[in-house]
Each structure stands twice: as structure tokens, then as C-alpha cells.
Amino acid sequence: MSAPRNAALMERVPLLPTTVVGSYPVPEWMERLKTDYYRNRMSHAQLTDLHEMAIKAALRDQELAGIDIVSDGELRRDNDVDYFLARMPGVEIPQTAKEFYFDYYEARVPAPLPDRFDPSPLGLADDFAFTSEQTSGPVKFSFTGPFSLSRRIHDSVYTDRRELVLAIARVLNAEAHALADRGAQLLQIDEPFLAGYPDAVGTAIEAVNIVTDGVDVTWGLHVCYGNRYARPLWQGHYDFLFPAVLDATVDQLVLEFARKGYEDLPVIEKFGWDRTIGLGVVDVKSSQVETPDLIASRIRSALELVPAERLVVNPDCGLRNVTGAVARAKLEAMVAGTAAVRAELTPRIAPAPVNASDASNESPHEEHAETPESVARGA
Amino acid sequence: MLVDFRPHSRLRGTTPIDITTALVPVVEALSEDSTDLSKVRLVCDWVQYKENFRDVVALRPILARPERLPGNDPVVVPAGVRDDDLEVAVDVRRSAELPLKEHTAELLRERAAGGTGGRVLLEDWGAGSRSCIWSFNARYWADLALWEKSTGRGYEQALPGGESDARNHDAARDLIRKLFAVWDPLADTGALPEELYVVELGVGNGSQAKVFLDEFRALDTEHGRGYYRRLHYLMCDYSQHVLDLARETVAEHLAHVSSFTLDATKPRTSLGFLRYKVFLVYISNVYDNLPTDEVAQLGGRTYQVQTRAYLPPEEAAALADQANTTTDDLAALVHKLLRLGPALLAEAAPTHVADTDAAVAFWRAAWSAVRLDERYVPLAGLDLYELTPASNGEPAVSGEMLRPLLESGADVRMHVNNGALASFVDSLQLLHPFGTLICHDLFVTDVAAYRANFRGPGKYDGSVVNWVNGPLLAHVGRRHGFDVHYAPFAHRSGGNIITMTAQVRD
């Protein structure tokens, strides 16, 4: 647990900070170009240039919408899995051509994954560095977690699948160290497949703790019910996460509520989650844009259970499946709705201006010994 | 001149088409006319539908210039493409029925004169899905009881084989066992919802529902999991009359059955509360009966096929006599019929139709007579052509979805099946993550098949039928995260029915 380091990040943002979960819309023209790459109609350098231009545009969109903590939109990634597995030491991709860029690779491990690898084995640190150079605000950097990645690997090597999950976690831990070394402050582990395997939550959390081990940043854990092609992959309730997730060394639990409803929120509180909640207030599986009033009402409902100091406001999941116009409108509504609630809270807690301090220069462990509640912005 | 003889398989066999009588007279008529033969396409079909919308010979203008792009940018026309301006279409099944050369020459003269040849036009040019033939189709389902009374036979008797595949017991058992195979492991992990929803779109007379429910109850008793108690079977149809009949058919299961009157192209308008909750969406012989456009790739350009419904001169004159009116006023009377239905038409226009029976007779005669003119209009861009409109919070399906089917550049004319596509996409949103959509229908499963056989439209009783573009639905399904498979209907051999199965990928 690392409440102080969470507080260090949160000092840079206002009360009820707004953020995204990770992915940003991939326009149809970009889908065609990404697919062209797999048909040898575009060079790797051209694809990289395309990605970087798209990331800059996504950052600009988020900033214009007023998002407090932005992301690169995961626009270099074809989907939530391939980018990591294709770069993971020891993982083989027998067929690297694709009919459609969004398709999953078929990945396999012919031998146990190596336990020694280069610094930044997946190259994510460079990705983060590029993004952070394009914006002055706080950046969330997300990557798919070891449990979900393991579900897309054909494995005939590990007799115990848990060992594969933990081996992947060790690679991700090395990458996380590299990310922190390059200045990352907020890292998020996404586990989109976990809800389909509730019996495996113990292994998943064990792996999460390997990923975060020794990496002194604010950690988020995002668990949703799937968002591939804007569809849920699973149905259920978040109670499956408990009590195992209480042992996760993460600061934020980023969850899907807007589509499913908020019935799970009391459950989470009941189980004693006393850290930050990333509150999903925007349904990313629908193109209907929520009104700021609706967003505000969802936040107000959550505030009846969770203090404002422990809430981050975000969409349910990544925005990749809606159009750019819808994404922008949803983010603007989210920011407006949040601002309305924030204004109601102002007499109680005065928000600090965005980026009021350069928290990256602080030593959070030394300077913030308080609980997250007591280090609320400006309090 | 380019000749496209599509039913080439009929040039061989025991009774081959005699090309000298089926085609040569048309070429002779063209060669004696002033038409620029370098810009003519001559296409031959075998229109298998006894009742259809085609004349034996039809002239179809091919327009040259698309509209300009947004912002007034010009449309880029690829270099080196053909520059056709006329398609002559011949139904070789019927080409021996009339003096082909003289008939073609007469049509060419009419075209040169710029007239309509005495036809009674029922509408202006437009996309096929907007034609009034779909109003006829809708009227048929709305007043099915009157139509059936008039013809003396039920709809199902009009189907090929005299019955729907929907009442096949083996097929139902197979389907139910697959559902149990999905439900059992979910139940074992506590992930099976209490309510188990099955939706049927287009229930016919309720036979499928009854077969399914009977078999379900029996198999569940054997299985011993108590699924029947949790089952909710939702019968949905455009026609309240059909639903009423279907409810009678499933009377012994009514505790598990609900019925909804809905437009099959937008099921979530009524069933939105079931998003991601339905384990089985079952559709039989519905998609072929929903509005469709056609697109064509001809000589390197992409066109929309526009249509215009009309009544041929002789039939129009007879119809006017029958309704005690003139051909000038006939179109208005037909539209009044389509708007009001035969019962109300008899009240609203008693001087034209004395009673409901007379109105139905007028309706049937008009339907029998109606034909479609066609022309090709260049598409300015696939992305400017909306295949389905935005609906129920979902974005429109863009014409870009056609690109993989057209990008080879090879000539092809195919259905877009806009109504089926809308229904399909909306239905996918109903499916539980472990749900399945099953559809029995007339599917074209390979784009190449459009080059060899006529795929509609035809007339089935009072309704319209078109084959469904399987590759397009499969592509759109894939872009929505579904694997879509086609296989011949497994429980009856020799028919044209194909089973489409859609399930979540990955």
C-alpha cells in the first residue's frame, strides 16, 4: 500500500480529478492504415509516425476537454494484448500477418519465459517518455496485467498456469521499473479478462504485487467486464474481487459502474476498501452522450459512500470503441459534471490549481505520512 | 459492348438456353439503333421467380457523374475505367415469350424520345429500400388475414416446400442441447442469470416457438437442471395478427412466453432492457423480407442501383377499369391503399372499391402488376453511403463496410440488405456474452455467387423476397466482435436455406 505516493500525484490535480482509463478512439481511416501495415503496404517508420501524430491529437483532445490526468490513448497498440506479447521475451508469434489489425495474435510459449531481460523489455518506457514530452499535465500510463496476458497465450510448458502468470508479472515489473525511472508517476494495470475467471483472483493479485514490487509510483488496478468491440465479455459483480484485492499493493481500484449500475459500490465499501476508487461514470459501450447532470448525479451518489478525497472520476473503460466526436463529447460532459459537483464541495475543501506543484520532485514517503483523506488538495 | 451472360450454367445440359433466340435479337436491335455500342452493357439473368418486378427486357441508364463531395470537392473518378451509359437487361427465362428484337427496338425508341412508354409511375427514383414495394410488403403483413382469406391459403403454404424449417424438431433439440452446454458451466460457477432469455424475431404462426418450447420442456426434464422454470421466451413480430395466432399455438407455455409487436430492423426499441442478456436470438425467414438497396461495381466504378416502381400500360389500364378510375389517378389510389389498408380504403373510396373484398382484389392486382425501373447512380464515396442509420444509441453502419467486398474492382452487383443488416447489428447488442444468434434464411455465402444467379427481388405471395448478402453480414459481424458462420440447414436436404450462426469472437 502506498497512500503517500498516491497523495503526491493527487496534489497535482483538483479534488475529484478527472482522467481516462486508457484507450482513445481509433478512427476508421487509422484502422485501415494500421491494417495496411499488416499487408505490407506501409513501412514501420510510417506506422510509428502515424501513431505519434495520433497520440498528439488524442492528448490535445483530452486537454481541450479539461481532463486532469491524460493518457496516450494506447494508440500504438492494436488491441489490449498483442503489443505486449509480441515484445515479451520468450513469447512466440508464429503468424505475424493479420487480416484486420484489431485481431488477436495467436501467441505461444515454447519454453519457460526467461528470468533475465533487458531494462524496459517491452519498450513501454520510451512510449511513456514520448507522451510525457507532449504534455505538461500528469499522465496515466496503463498496460495489460499478467493474468489477462496469460489468457491469450497457448501454453504447453507450464504445468501450473499460475507460474506463467507470475513469469509475465516479472517481465512487467522490470518494465514498470523502467517506466518509473523515466518519470512515470501513475501506472495502471488493466485486467480485462479477470472477471471471467473469478476463481483465479488470488493468482491475479499475487501477480499484480510482483508487478508493483519496488516501483514507487501511484498504482491503479483496472478491472472491468471486457470492452472488446464495445461488448462485455462477462457478466457478474465485483464481489469476486474480495477479499483478495485488499492485499493488492495498489492505490486505486478503477472500476466499471456506468453501464452496470452502482449496486457494487456499497459492496466494495463493505469489504473495507479504504483506498481510492476510480469511479466509472461514462458508459463506453454506448454512443449516447451522458449529460453533465447525469454525470454529476452519479458522482453525488458515490459520494454518499466514498469521500471525495478517495474518488477519481473516469469513464468505465477505454474509449476506443466510440467515435472521436462521441469521445470528446463524453469527456466534456464528464468534466462539466465533475466541475458541478466539485463546486458544491468547494466550501468544504478548496481545490488546488492543476499542476500547482511539481510532485515529481517531492519525496512522497518522507513528506506525506498522512492518510489519503488528510492530504486532500489544499486541506 | 460488354455482354455479361450470368446464367452460364444453363447454356449446357439437357435443355440449354438457345442463345440465338434469347440474346441475338437484342444485339440486332442494338446494332440497328444509334446507341453508342461502346458504352453498352448487355446483361442476361434467369429470373427464377414466377412473380417478380422485371419485364423481359429493361433498359437501365448508367449515370456518369456523382454528386460533388462535401465542401464542393470534386469526386475522383479512377483513370482508365469504363464509361458505360446504358445497361440492357434480359430475362432469358422469358425471352422467348415475345418478339425480342422488335420489343427491344421499341424500348430503345422510347428511351430516345425521353418518355415513359405509357407507364404509370408510382414514385420517383430512389434507393431500392425506399421503394413503395416495401409499403406493399408491410401492408401484406399488416393485413395478412385479409390476403389469406382472399387467396384461400396461408402464408406458410406459399413457402417452397409448403412449410417453414422453423418447425423442425431435430433442429430445435440440437439448439437446446447447445444452450444447455453453455448454461451448465455458467450455472456451476454461479454466473448463470436467474432469467434465461430467448428471443424469436418473426414468429410466423408460432410453430417454431411451440416446437422449441415443447422440446425444451422435455429435454430439461431429462437434464434435471430446472431451466424451463427460468426460461423467458419472447415472441416478436411486426404483425399483431401473427402474434395473436402464435400465442394460441403456444397456449400451454404462456407462463414462459411474452409477445412484442416490433419492427425487426430495430428490435432494441422494444427490447432494450434485454441488452447483453439474451442467450439465443432466433430468426427464421425474416431477413429476406426486409428492405434492401443494391450496389454495383461496374467497369471500375461503384454505383447505387436506384429504382422506380411503375405499372405497365396494359396492366395499368385494366387496374384503372377494375377500380373505376383513370390511369392518371391510379397511382394516388394505390398509395391510398398502401396507407390505409383495404378495409379502410373501402370506406374512404367506395366509388372505387365497393367493399373490403373488392379492395383486396385491387390490392392483389396492383401487386401483381407492379414493376421496377432501375438505373445506376455513381456513389461519391462509400463513407457517404449509410447502410443503416444510427439507432438506439448505436452509430450508423457506414458504406465503408462494403469496401472489402468491392475492392477487387471486379464487376459485381449485390444486395446491401439494409433492413437485415440493421436487424442483425441491433440484435447482436441483445446477446449475452455467451449468447448466440441463429438465422435460417436465403443467404448468398460468396460474393462470386452474385455473378452467376439472380438473387432478387421477387414476389412471394404478397411480400418481397431477396437473398441476403452473407459476406456483408459476416464482415459487419466481425467488426462488431462476432464470428459469423454459414452452413446449409442441417436438418433438411435439398433446400436453399442456409443457417447463419453468430457468436462472440475471442
Coordinates of N, CA, C and O in Angstrom, one line a residue, chain B residues 52-149:
Chain B
N52 N -42.4 -11.5 -60.3 CA -41.2 -10.6 -60.0 C -41.5 -9.2 -60.5 O -42.6 -8.9 -60.8
F53 N -40.4 -8.4 -60.4 CA -40.6 -7.0 -60.7 C -40.0 -6.6 -62.1 O -39.8 -5.5 -62.4
R54 N -39.6 -7.6 -62.9 CA -38.9 -7.4 -64.1 C -39.8 -7.5 -65.3 O -40.6 -8.4 -65.4
D55 N -39.5 -6.7 -66.4 CA -40.0 -7.0 -67.7 C -39.0 -7.9 -68.4 O -37.8 -7.9 -67.9
V56 N -39.3 -8.5 -69.5 CA -38.4 -9.4 -70.2 C -37.1 -8.6 -70.6 O -36.0 -9.1 -70.4
V57 N -37.3 -7.4 -71.1 CA -36.2 -6.6 -71.4 C -36.3 -5.2 -70.7 O -37.4 -4.7 -70.6
A58 N -35.2 -4.8 -70.1 CA -35.3 -3.5 -69.4 C -34.0 -2.7 -69.8 O -32.9 -3.3 -70.0
L59 N -34.2 -1.4 -69.9 CA -33.1 -0.5 -70.2 C -32.8 0.3 -68.9 O -33.6 0.9 -68.3
R60 N -31.5 0.2 -68.5 CA -31.1 0.9 -67.3 C -30.0 1.9 -67.6 O -28.9 1.6 -67.9
P61 N -30.4 3.2 -67.4 CA -29.4 4.2 -67.6 C -28.3 4.1 -66.6 O -28.5 3.8 -65.4
I62 N -27.1 4.4 -67.1 CA -25.9 4.4 -66.2 C -25.4 5.9 -66.1 O -24.9 6.4 -67.1
L63 N -25.7 6.5 -65.0 CA -25.3 8.0 -64.9 C -23.8 8.1 -64.8 O -23.1 7.3 -64.2
A64 N -23.3 9.2 -65.3 CA -21.9 9.4 -65.4 C -21.3 10.1 -64.2 O -20.3 9.7 -63.7
R65 N -21.9 11.1 -63.7 CA -21.3 12.0 -62.7 C -22.0 11.8 -61.3 O -23.2 12.0 -61.2
P66 N -21.2 11.5 -60.3 CA -21.7 11.5 -58.9 C -21.9 13.0 -58.5 O -21.4 13.9 -59.1
E67 N -22.6 13.1 -57.4 CA -22.7 14.4 -56.8 C -21.3 14.8 -56.3 O -20.4 14.0 -56.1
R68 N -21.1 16.1 -56.0 CA -19.8 16.6 -55.5 C -19.7 16.2 -54.0 O -20.7 16.0 -53.4
L69 N -18.5 16.2 -53.6 CA -18.2 15.8 -52.2 C -18.6 17.0 -51.3 O -18.7 18.1 -51.7
P70 N -18.7 16.7 -50.0 CA -18.9 17.8 -49.0 C -17.7 18.8 -49.2 O -16.6 18.4 -49.4
G71 N -18.1 20.1 -49.1 CA -17.1 21.1 -49.3 C -16.9 21.4 -50.8 O -16.0 22.1 -51.1
N72 N -17.7 20.8 -51.6 CA -17.7 21.0 -53.0 C -16.5 20.5 -53.7 O -16.1 20.9 -54.8
D73 N -15.8 19.6 -53.0 CA -14.7 19.0 -53.7 C -15.2 18.0 -54.8 O -16.2 17.4 -54.6
P74 N -14.4 17.9 -55.9 CA -14.9 17.0 -56.9 C -14.6 15.6 -56.5 O -13.7 15.3 -55.8
V75 N -15.4 14.7 -57.1 CA -15.2 13.3 -56.9 C -14.1 12.8 -57.8 O -14.1 13.1 -59.0
V76 N -13.2 12.0 -57.2 CA -12.2 11.5 -58.0 C -12.7 10.2 -58.8 O -13.1 9.3 -58.1
V77 N -12.6 10.3 -60.1 CA -13.0 9.1 -60.9 C -11.7 8.4 -61.3 O -10.8 9.1 -61.9
P78 N -11.6 7.2 -61.0 CA -10.3 6.5 -61.3 C -10.0 6.5 -62.8 O -10.9 6.5 -63.6
A79 N -8.7 6.7 -63.1 CA -8.3 6.7 -64.5 C -8.5 5.3 -65.1 O -8.3 4.3 -64.4
G80 N -8.9 5.3 -66.4 CA -8.9 4.0 -67.1 C -10.2 3.2 -66.9 O -10.2 2.0 -67.3
V81 N -11.2 3.8 -66.2 CA -12.4 3.0 -66.0 C -13.3 3.1 -67.2 O -13.2 3.9 -68.1
R82 N -14.3 2.1 -67.3 CA -15.2 2.2 -68.4 C -16.1 3.4 -68.3 O -16.3 3.9 -67.2
D83 N -16.7 3.7 -69.4 CA -17.6 4.9 -69.4 C -19.0 4.5 -70.0 O -19.5 5.2 -70.9
D84 N -19.5 3.4 -69.4 CA -20.8 2.9 -70.0 C -21.9 3.9 -69.6 O -21.9 4.6 -68.6
D85 N -23.0 3.9 -70.5 CA -24.1 4.8 -70.2 C -25.4 4.1 -70.3 O -26.5 4.6 -70.1
L86 N -25.4 2.8 -70.6 CA -26.7 2.0 -70.7 C -26.4 0.6 -70.5 O -25.5 0.0 -71.0
E87 N -27.3 0.0 -69.7 CA -27.3 -1.4 -69.5 C -28.7 -2.0 -70.0 O -29.7 -1.4 -69.7
V88 N -28.6 -3.0 -70.8 CA -29.8 -3.6 -71.3 C -29.8 -5.0 -70.6 O -28.9 -5.8 -70.7
A89 N -30.9 -5.2 -69.9 CA -31.1 -6.4 -69.1 C -32.2 -7.3 -69.7 O -33.3 -6.8 -70.0
V90 N -31.8 -8.6 -69.8 CA -32.8 -9.5 -70.4 C -33.0 -10.7 -69.5 O -32.0 -11.2 -68.9
D91 N -34.3 -11.0 -69.3 CA -34.6 -12.2 -68.5 C -34.7 -13.3 -69.5 O -35.7 -13.5 -70.2
V92 N -33.7 -14.1 -69.6 CA -33.7 -15.2 -70.7 C -34.6 -16.3 -70.4 O -34.9 -17.1 -71.3
R93 N -35.1 -16.4 -69.2 CA -36.2 -17.4 -68.9 C -37.4 -17.1 -69.7 O -38.2 -18.0 -70.2
R94 N -37.7 -15.8 -70.0 CA -38.9 -15.4 -70.6 C -38.7 -14.8 -72.0 O -39.6 -14.3 -72.6
S95 N -37.5 -14.8 -72.5 CA -37.2 -14.0 -73.7 C -37.9 -14.6 -74.9 O -38.0 -13.9 -75.9
A96 N -38.3 -15.9 -74.8 CA -39.0 -16.4 -76.0 C -40.5 -16.1 -76.0 O -41.2 -16.4 -76.9
E97 N -40.9 -15.4 -75.0 CA -42.4 -15.1 -74.8 C -42.8 -14.0 -75.8 O -44.0 -13.7 -75.9
L98 N -41.9 -13.2 -76.4 CA -42.3 -12.1 -77.2 C -41.3 -11.9 -78.3 O -40.2 -12.4 -78.2
P99 N -41.7 -11.1 -79.3 CA -40.7 -10.8 -80.4 C -39.6 -9.9 -79.8 O -39.8 -8.7 -79.7
L100 N -38.5 -10.5 -79.5 CA -37.5 -9.9 -78.7 C -36.8 -8.6 -79.4 O -36.6 -7.6 -78.8
K101 N -36.5 -8.8 -80.7 CA -35.9 -7.7 -81.4 C -36.8 -6.5 -81.5 O -36.4 -5.4 -81.2
E102 N -38.0 -6.8 -81.9 CA -39.0 -5.6 -82.0 C -39.2 -5.0 -80.7 O -39.3 -3.7 -80.6
H103 N -39.3 -5.8 -79.7 CA -39.6 -5.2 -78.3 C -38.4 -4.4 -77.9 O -38.6 -3.2 -77.4
T104 N -37.2 -4.9 -78.1 CA -36.1 -4.1 -77.7 C -36.0 -2.8 -78.5 O -35.7 -1.7 -77.9
A105 N -36.2 -2.9 -79.8 CA -36.1 -1.7 -80.6 C -37.1 -0.7 -80.1 O -36.8 0.5 -80.1
E106 N -38.3 -1.1 -79.8 CA -39.3 -0.2 -79.3 C -38.9 0.5 -78.0 O -39.1 1.7 -77.9
L107 N -38.3 -0.3 -77.1 CA -37.8 0.3 -75.9 C -36.7 1.4 -76.2 O -36.6 2.4 -75.5
L108 N -35.8 1.1 -77.1 CA -34.7 2.0 -77.5 C -35.3 3.3 -78.1 O -34.8 4.4 -77.8
R109 N -36.4 3.1 -78.9 CA -37.0 4.3 -79.4 C -37.7 5.2 -78.3 O -37.6 6.4 -78.3
E110 N -38.3 4.5 -77.4 CA -39.0 5.2 -76.3 C -37.9 6.0 -75.5 O -38.1 7.1 -75.1
R111 N -36.8 5.3 -75.3 CA -35.7 5.9 -74.5 C -35.2 7.2 -75.2 O -35.0 8.2 -74.6
A112 N -35.0 7.0 -76.5 CA -34.5 8.2 -77.3 C -35.5 9.3 -77.3 O -35.1 10.5 -77.2
A113 N -36.8 9.0 -77.2 CA -37.8 10.0 -77.2 C -38.0 10.7 -75.8 O -38.6 11.7 -75.6
G114 N -37.4 10.0 -74.8 CA -37.5 10.5 -73.5 C -38.8 10.3 -72.7 O -39.0 10.9 -71.6
G115 N -39.7 9.5 -73.2 CA -40.9 9.3 -72.5 C -40.9 8.1 -71.6 O -39.8 7.5 -71.4
T116 N -42.0 7.8 -71.0 CA -42.1 6.6 -70.1 C -42.9 5.5 -70.7 O -43.2 4.5 -70.0
G117 N -43.2 5.6 -72.0 CA -43.9 4.5 -72.7 C -45.2 4.2 -72.1 O -45.6 3.0 -72.2
G118 N -46.0 5.1 -71.6 CA -47.3 4.9 -71.1 C -47.4 4.2 -69.7 O -48.4 3.9 -69.3
R119 N -46.2 4.1 -69.1 CA -46.2 3.5 -67.8 C -46.9 4.5 -66.8 O -46.8 5.7 -66.9
V120 N -47.5 3.9 -65.7 CA -47.9 4.7 -64.6 C -46.9 4.6 -63.5 O -46.7 3.6 -62.9
L121 N -46.2 5.7 -63.3 CA -45.2 5.8 -62.3 C -45.8 5.9 -60.9 O -46.7 6.7 -60.6
L122 N -45.3 5.1 -60.0 CA -45.8 5.1 -58.6 C -44.9 5.9 -57.7 O -45.3 6.2 -56.5
E123 N -43.7 6.3 -58.2 CA -42.8 7.0 -57.3 C -41.7 7.6 -58.2 O -41.5 7.2 -59.4
D124 N -40.8 8.4 -57.6 CA -39.6 8.9 -58.3 C -38.5 8.0 -58.0 O -38.6 7.1 -57.2
W125 N -37.3 8.2 -58.7 CA -36.2 7.4 -58.5 C -35.7 7.5 -57.0 O -35.8 8.6 -56.4
G126 N -35.2 6.4 -56.5 CA -34.6 6.4 -55.1 C -34.0 5.1 -54.9 O -34.0 4.1 -55.7
A127 N -33.3 5.0 -53.7 CA -32.7 3.8 -53.3 C -33.7 2.7 -53.2 O -34.9 3.0 -52.8
G128 N -33.3 1.5 -53.5 CA -34.3 0.4 -53.5 C -35.0 0.2 -52.2 O -36.2 -0.1 -52.2
S129 N -34.4 0.4 -51.1 CA -35.0 0.2 -49.8 C -36.1 1.2 -49.5 O -36.9 1.0 -48.6
R130 N -36.2 2.3 -50.3 CA -37.2 3.3 -50.1 C -38.4 3.2 -51.1 O -39.3 4.0 -51.1
S131 N -38.3 2.1 -51.9 CA -39.4 2.0 -52.9 C -40.7 1.6 -52.2 O -40.7 1.0 -51.1
C132 N -41.8 1.9 -52.9 CA -43.1 1.6 -52.3 C -43.4 0.1 -52.4 O -44.4 -0.3 -51.8
I133 N -42.5 -0.7 -53.0 CA -42.7 -2.1 -52.9 C -42.6 -2.6 -51.4 O -43.2 -3.6 -51.1
W134 N -41.9 -1.8 -50.6 CA -41.8 -2.2 -49.2 C -43.0 -1.8 -48.4 O -43.4 -2.3 -47.4
S135 N -43.8 -0.8 -49.0 CA -45.1 -0.5 -48.4 C -46.1 -1.6 -48.7 O -46.9 -1.9 -47.9
F136 N -46.0 -2.1 -49.9 CA -46.8 -3.3 -50.2 C -46.5 -4.4 -49.3 O -47.3 -5.1 -48.8
N137 N -45.2 -4.6 -49.1 CA -44.7 -5.7 -48.2 C -45.2 -5.5 -46.8 O -45.8 -6.5 -46.2
A138 N -45.1 -4.3 -46.3 CA -45.6 -4.0 -44.9 C -47.1 -4.2 -44.8 O -47.7 -4.7 -43.9
R139 N -47.8 -3.8 -45.9 CA -49.3 -3.9 -45.9 C -49.7 -5.4 -45.9 O -50.6 -5.8 -45.3
Y140 N -48.9 -6.2 -46.6 CA -49.2 -7.6 -46.6 C -49.1 -8.2 -45.2 O -50.0 -8.9 -44.8
W141 N -48.1 -7.8 -44.4 CA -48.0 -8.4 -43.1 C -49.1 -7.8 -42.1 O -49.6 -8.4 -41.2
A142 N -49.4 -6.5 -42.4 CA -50.4 -5.9 -41.5 C -51.8 -6.4 -41.8 O -52.6 -6.5 -40.9
D143 N -52.1 -6.8 -43.0 CA -53.4 -7.3 -43.4 C -53.3 -8.8 -43.9 O -54.1 -9.1 -44.8
L144 N -52.5 -9.5 -43.3 CA -52.3 -10.9 -43.7 C -53.6 -11.7 -43.7 O -53.8 -12.5 -44.6
A145 N -54.4 -11.5 -42.7 CA -55.6 -12.3 -42.6 C -56.5 -12.0 -43.8 O -57.1 -13.0 -44.4
L146 N -56.6 -10.8 -44.3 CA -57.4 -10.5 -45.4 C -56.9 -11.1 -46.7 O -57.6 -11.6 -47.6
W147 N -55.5 -11.0 -46.8 CA -54.9 -11.6 -48.0 C -55.1 -13.1 -48.0 O -55.5 -13.7 -49.1
E148 N -54.9 -13.8 -46.9 CA -55.1 -15.2 -46.8 C -56.5 -15.6 -47.1 O -56.7 -16.6 -47.8
K149 N -57.4 -14.8 -46.7 CA -58.8 -15.1 -46.9 C -59.1 -15.1 -48.4 O -59.8 -15.9 -49.0

